[in-house]
Amino acid sequence: MQDPNEDTEWNDILRKKGILPPKEIPKEEEEEDVTLQQQSVVKTYESMTLEELEENEDEFSEDDEAAIEMYRQKRLAEWKATQMKNVFGEMTEISGQDYIQEVNKAGEGIWVVLHLYKPGIPLCTLINQHLGSLARKFPQTKFLKSISTTCIANYPDRNLPTIFVYFEGEMKAQFIGPLVFGGMNLKVEELEWRLSESGAVKTDLEENPRKQIEDKLMSSIRGSLPARGGGGSEDEDD
C-alpha cells in the first residue's frame, strides 16, 4: 500500500480532493516552526522602545520574559549611552529669562550649578575661573553663571558670590557670601569638594583639601612658637 505521507504528486492531488488526510508534520519540523515563531516574536521586541515594551508587557507570555528582559536591558543601555552624549563641558552665561528653561527644566538626572556674580568683584572673577575648569572636568553637570541683578532683581552685592546647586529643578545646596568661600585664597580643589558634598559632581578627591591647608597652617604655627622648658635658667644664673 502506498504511504499517504509520501511526497508524490498523486498524494498531493488526493489531499486536495480530501481523499487523503493532511500530511503529518514530523516533530522536528514542528519544533523548528516554533523556534522560527519565537525568533519572529523576539524581533518584535527588538524593534520596540522602552515605552512600547512597558505598554505591551501584559500581552507577553511567561516564556517570553527572558527575551523581553534582555531587550529591555539593551534598550536601557542605549538610552544611557544617549544620555551620556548629553554633556555640557563649559560654563554658560544666562539671563533671568533663561532661568526657568535652563534651571527648572534642565531635565531628568541633571545637576545644575548656578553662580550669581557681578563684574569687578575679584572673588566672583576667581570663582568663575574655577567653575570654568570644573565644567570641563565634569561635563555631565550643567555649569551656569548670571549677573546677579539680571537673574534676581535687587539682589544685594554683599551676598556675592552666590552659588546655587539644583537637581532636576530643585535646590539642593546654596553658598552665599565671601566668608563661605574663604576669600581669595580659595582653591579650585576646595570648590570641587564643596560641590561634591552637595552631590553636583563626583570627585576623585579622597579628602577635603581645606583640611590639608589647615593642618599645614597649624603645623607652621606650632613650629614658630618658642620652646617651653628650662630655656631661661642660664640667663637667670648669669
Short mmCIF file of C-alpha atoms in Angstrom, two decimals:
data_model
loop_
_atom_site.label_atom_id
_atom_site.label_comp_id
_atom_site.label_asym_id
_atom_site.label_seq_id
_atom_site.Cartn_x
_atom_site.Cartn_y
_atom_site.Cartn_z
CA MET A 1 0.00 0.00 0.00
CA GLN A 2 1.28 3.49 -0.89
CA ASP A 3 2.40 5.64 2.07
CA PRO A 4 -0.15 8.51 2.42
CA ASN A 5 2.59 10.76 3.89
CA GLU A 6 4.87 10.21 0.95
CA ASP A 7 5.64 13.32 -1.09
CA THR A 8 4.22 12.49 -4.51
CA GLU A 9 2.14 14.47 -6.98
CA TRP A 10 -0.61 11.84 -6.76
CA ASN A 11 -0.80 12.11 -2.95
CA ASP A 12 -0.92 15.91 -3.23
CA ILE A 13 -3.89 15.63 -5.59
CA LEU A 14 -5.67 13.20 -3.23
CA ARG A 15 -5.07 15.56 -0.28
CA LYS A 16 -6.56 18.46 -2.22
CA LYS A 17 -9.62 16.33 -3.02
CA GLY A 18 -9.95 15.40 0.65
CA ILE A 19 -9.41 11.71 -0.05
CA LEU A 20 -6.20 11.62 1.97
CA PRO A 21 -5.79 13.36 5.33
CA PRO A 22 -3.35 16.30 5.60
CA LYS A 23 0.27 15.29 5.71
CA GLU A 24 1.61 14.76 9.24
CA ILE A 25 4.37 17.19 10.20
CA PRO A 26 7.34 15.46 11.87
CA LYS A 27 8.16 16.65 15.40
CA GLU A 28 11.48 18.07 14.29
CA GLU A 29 9.75 20.31 11.75
CA GLU A 30 7.17 21.36 14.35
CA GLU A 31 9.92 22.35 16.77
CA GLU A 32 11.68 24.25 14.01
CA ASP A 33 8.46 26.15 13.21
CA VAL A 34 8.02 27.03 16.89
CA THR A 35 11.61 28.28 17.05
CA LEU A 36 11.07 30.44 13.98
CA GLN A 37 7.90 31.86 15.53
CA GLN A 38 9.77 32.66 18.74
CA GLN A 39 12.54 34.34 16.78
CA SER A 40 9.91 36.35 14.95
CA VAL A 41 8.39 37.42 18.27
CA VAL A 42 11.82 38.33 19.63
CA LYS A 43 12.40 40.53 16.61
CA THR A 44 9.28 42.46 17.53
CA TYR A 45 10.79 43.07 20.97
CA GLU A 46 14.00 44.21 19.38
CA SER A 47 12.23 46.90 17.39
CA MET A 48 10.34 48.24 20.42
CA THR A 49 11.30 51.21 22.54
CA LEU A 50 11.36 51.05 26.34
CA GLU A 51 7.95 52.72 26.45
CA GLU A 52 6.47 50.20 23.98
CA LEU A 53 7.86 47.28 25.96
CA GLU A 54 6.15 48.60 29.09
CA GLU A 55 2.88 49.25 27.26
CA ASN A 56 2.75 45.72 25.82
CA GLU A 57 4.09 43.95 28.90
CA ASP A 58 0.72 42.35 29.76
CA GLU A 59 0.45 40.76 26.31
CA PHE A 60 3.68 38.80 26.65
CA SER A 61 3.68 35.22 27.92
CA GLU A 62 5.89 33.91 30.70
CA ASP A 63 8.03 32.11 28.12
CA ASP A 64 8.85 35.47 26.56
CA GLU A 65 10.01 37.14 29.79
CA ALA A 66 13.69 36.29 29.32
CA ALA A 67 13.73 37.71 25.81
CA ILE A 68 11.82 40.80 26.92
CA GLU A 69 14.20 41.43 29.80
CA MET A 70 17.19 41.00 27.53
CA TYR A 71 15.96 43.60 25.07
CA ARG A 72 14.76 45.89 27.84
CA GLN A 73 18.32 45.95 29.20
CA LYS A 74 19.63 46.55 25.71
CA ARG A 75 17.27 49.48 25.18
CA LEU A 76 18.16 50.84 28.63
CA ALA A 77 21.86 50.70 27.78
CA GLU A 78 21.18 52.54 24.53
CA TRP A 79 19.19 55.17 26.42
CA LYS A 80 22.03 55.65 28.90
CA ALA A 81 24.50 55.98 26.04
CA THR A 82 22.31 58.70 24.56
CA GLN A 83 22.19 60.47 27.91
CA MET A 84 25.97 60.31 28.11
CA LYS A 85 26.14 62.27 24.89
CA ASN A 86 24.08 65.00 26.55
CA VAL A 87 27.17 66.62 28.03
CA PHE A 88 27.89 70.27 28.64
CA GLY A 89 31.61 70.80 29.22
CA GLU A 90 31.63 74.58 29.51
CA MET A 91 30.19 77.35 31.63
CA THR A 92 27.26 79.20 30.06
CA GLU A 93 26.02 82.73 30.72
CA ILE A 94 22.25 83.08 31.23
CA SER A 95 19.80 85.88 31.96
CA GLY A 96 16.73 85.90 34.16
CA GLN A 97 14.61 84.98 31.12
CA ASP A 98 16.64 81.79 30.65
CA TYR A 99 16.33 80.70 34.28
CA ILE A 100 13.21 78.53 34.04
CA GLN A 101 14.36 76.72 30.91
CA GLU A 102 18.00 76.27 31.94
CA VAL A 103 17.47 75.51 35.65
CA ASN A 104 13.92 74.41 36.46
CA LYS A 105 13.57 72.46 33.22
CA ALA A 106 17.16 71.22 32.99
CA GLY A 107 15.96 67.65 32.61
CA GLU A 108 15.84 64.32 34.39
CA GLY A 109 19.01 63.39 36.24
CA ILE A 110 20.70 66.75 35.53
CA TRP A 111 22.64 68.67 38.18
CA VAL A 112 22.92 72.43 37.74
CA VAL A 113 25.46 74.75 39.37
CA LEU A 114 24.48 78.42 39.06
CA HIS A 115 26.88 81.22 40.03
CA LEU A 116 25.43 84.68 40.69
CA TYR A 117 28.16 87.27 40.29
CA LYS A 118 28.99 90.84 39.33
CA PRO A 119 31.88 92.10 37.21
CA GLY A 120 34.52 93.94 39.22
CA ILE A 121 34.29 91.73 42.29
CA PRO A 122 37.61 89.84 42.43
CA LEU A 123 36.26 86.78 44.26
CA CYS A 124 33.45 86.43 41.71
CA THR A 125 36.04 86.51 38.92
CA LEU A 126 38.10 83.85 40.69
CA ILE A 127 35.09 81.59 41.19
CA ASN A 128 34.10 81.98 37.54
CA GLN A 129 37.58 80.78 36.60
CA HIS A 130 37.34 77.79 38.97
CA LEU A 131 33.86 76.85 37.77
CA GLY A 132 35.01 77.05 34.16
CA SER A 133 37.70 74.47 34.96
CA LEU A 134 35.22 72.26 36.81
CA ALA A 135 32.77 72.48 33.91
CA ARG A 136 35.39 70.89 31.68
CA LYS A 137 36.25 68.27 34.28
CA PHE A 138 32.60 67.33 34.97
CA PRO A 139 30.74 67.63 31.64
CA GLN A 140 27.68 65.79 32.97
CA THR A 141 26.92 68.74 35.26
CA LYS A 142 25.49 71.95 33.82
CA PHE A 143 27.50 74.98 34.98
CA LEU A 144 25.83 78.38 34.59
CA LYS A 145 26.64 81.94 35.56
CA SER A 146 24.46 85.04 35.66
CA ILE A 147 24.92 88.64 36.69
CA SER A 148 23.06 88.70 39.99
CA THR A 149 20.65 91.57 39.33
CA THR A 150 19.68 90.29 35.87
CA CYS A 151 18.69 87.00 37.43
CA ILE A 152 17.21 88.24 40.72
CA ALA A 153 16.10 91.86 40.90
CA ASN A 154 17.81 93.94 43.64
CA TYR A 155 19.98 91.03 44.76
CA PRO A 156 22.41 92.56 47.31
CA ASP A 157 26.10 92.72 46.44
CA ARG A 158 27.01 91.71 49.99
CA ASN A 159 25.69 88.22 49.18
CA LEU A 160 28.12 87.79 46.30
CA PRO A 161 29.49 85.44 45.26
CA THR A 162 26.47 83.12 45.46
CA ILE A 163 26.29 79.57 44.18
CA PHE A 164 23.02 77.64 43.95
CA VAL A 165 23.00 73.89 43.29
CA TYR A 166 19.96 72.23 41.73
CA PHE A 167 18.99 68.68 40.86
CA GLU A 168 16.09 68.11 38.46
CA GLY A 169 14.95 71.69 39.09
CA GLU A 170 15.00 71.53 42.91
CA MET A 171 17.54 73.43 45.00
CA LYS A 172 19.87 71.11 46.90
CA ALA A 173 22.51 73.50 48.27
CA GLN A 174 23.46 77.17 48.44
CA PHE A 175 26.70 79.01 49.18
CA ILE A 176 26.16 82.70 49.90
CA GLY A 177 28.70 85.44 50.56
CA PRO A 178 32.51 85.78 50.56
CA LEU A 179 33.05 84.26 54.03
CA VAL A 180 31.61 80.92 52.90
CA PHE A 181 34.31 80.63 50.23
CA GLY A 182 37.21 81.68 52.44
CA GLY A 183 38.21 84.71 50.40
CA MET A 184 40.73 84.99 47.59
CA ASN A 185 42.74 82.02 48.84
CA LEU A 186 40.02 79.68 47.55
CA LYS A 187 41.49 76.82 45.52
CA VAL A 188 39.65 75.04 42.73
CA GLU A 189 40.01 71.75 44.63
CA GLU A 190 38.24 73.25 47.65
CA LEU A 191 35.34 74.37 45.46
CA GLU A 192 35.22 70.94 43.81
CA TRP A 193 34.99 69.33 47.26
CA ARG A 194 32.16 71.65 48.28
CA LEU A 195 30.19 70.81 45.15
CA SER A 196 30.83 67.09 45.62
CA GLU A 197 29.37 67.28 49.13
CA SER A 198 26.18 68.72 47.62
CA GLY A 199 26.07 65.89 45.04
CA ALA A 200 26.62 68.10 41.99
CA VAL A 201 29.87 66.37 40.96
CA LYS A 202 31.56 63.05 41.68
CA THR A 203 35.05 63.99 42.77
CA ASP A 204 38.13 61.80 42.81
CA LEU A 205 39.49 63.76 45.77
CA GLU A 206 39.88 61.50 48.80
CA GLU A 207 39.58 64.20 51.45
CA ASN A 208 38.77 67.84 51.91
CA PRO A 209 41.77 69.82 50.58
CA ARG A 210 40.90 72.61 53.01
CA LYS A 211 41.75 70.24 55.86
CA GLN A 212 45.24 69.75 54.43
CA ILE A 213 45.74 73.51 54.30
CA GLU A 214 44.52 73.90 57.89
CA ASP A 215 46.79 71.09 59.06
CA LYS A 216 49.81 72.74 57.39
CA LEU A 217 48.84 76.09 58.90
CA MET A 218 48.62 74.59 62.40
CA SER A 219 51.99 72.85 61.94
CA SER A 220 53.52 76.15 60.87
CA ILE A 221 52.07 77.93 63.92
CA ARG A 222 53.35 75.24 66.27
CA GLY A 223 56.82 75.45 64.69
CA SER A 224 57.00 79.22 65.25
CA LEU A 225 56.11 79.04 68.95
CA PRO A 226 59.03 79.31 71.45
CA ALA A 227 60.03 76.02 73.08
CA ARG A 228 58.88 75.54 76.64
CA GLY A 229 61.15 74.22 79.38
CA GLY A 230 64.31 75.39 81.10
CA GLY A 231 65.47 77.59 78.29
CA GLY A 232 65.62 80.71 80.54
CA SER A 233 67.54 79.21 83.51
CA GLU A 234 71.01 80.09 82.14
CA ASP A 235 70.05 83.76 81.81
CA GLU A 236 68.86 83.82 85.39
CA ASP A 237 72.10 82.21 86.65
CA ASP A 238 74.17 84.76 84.78
#
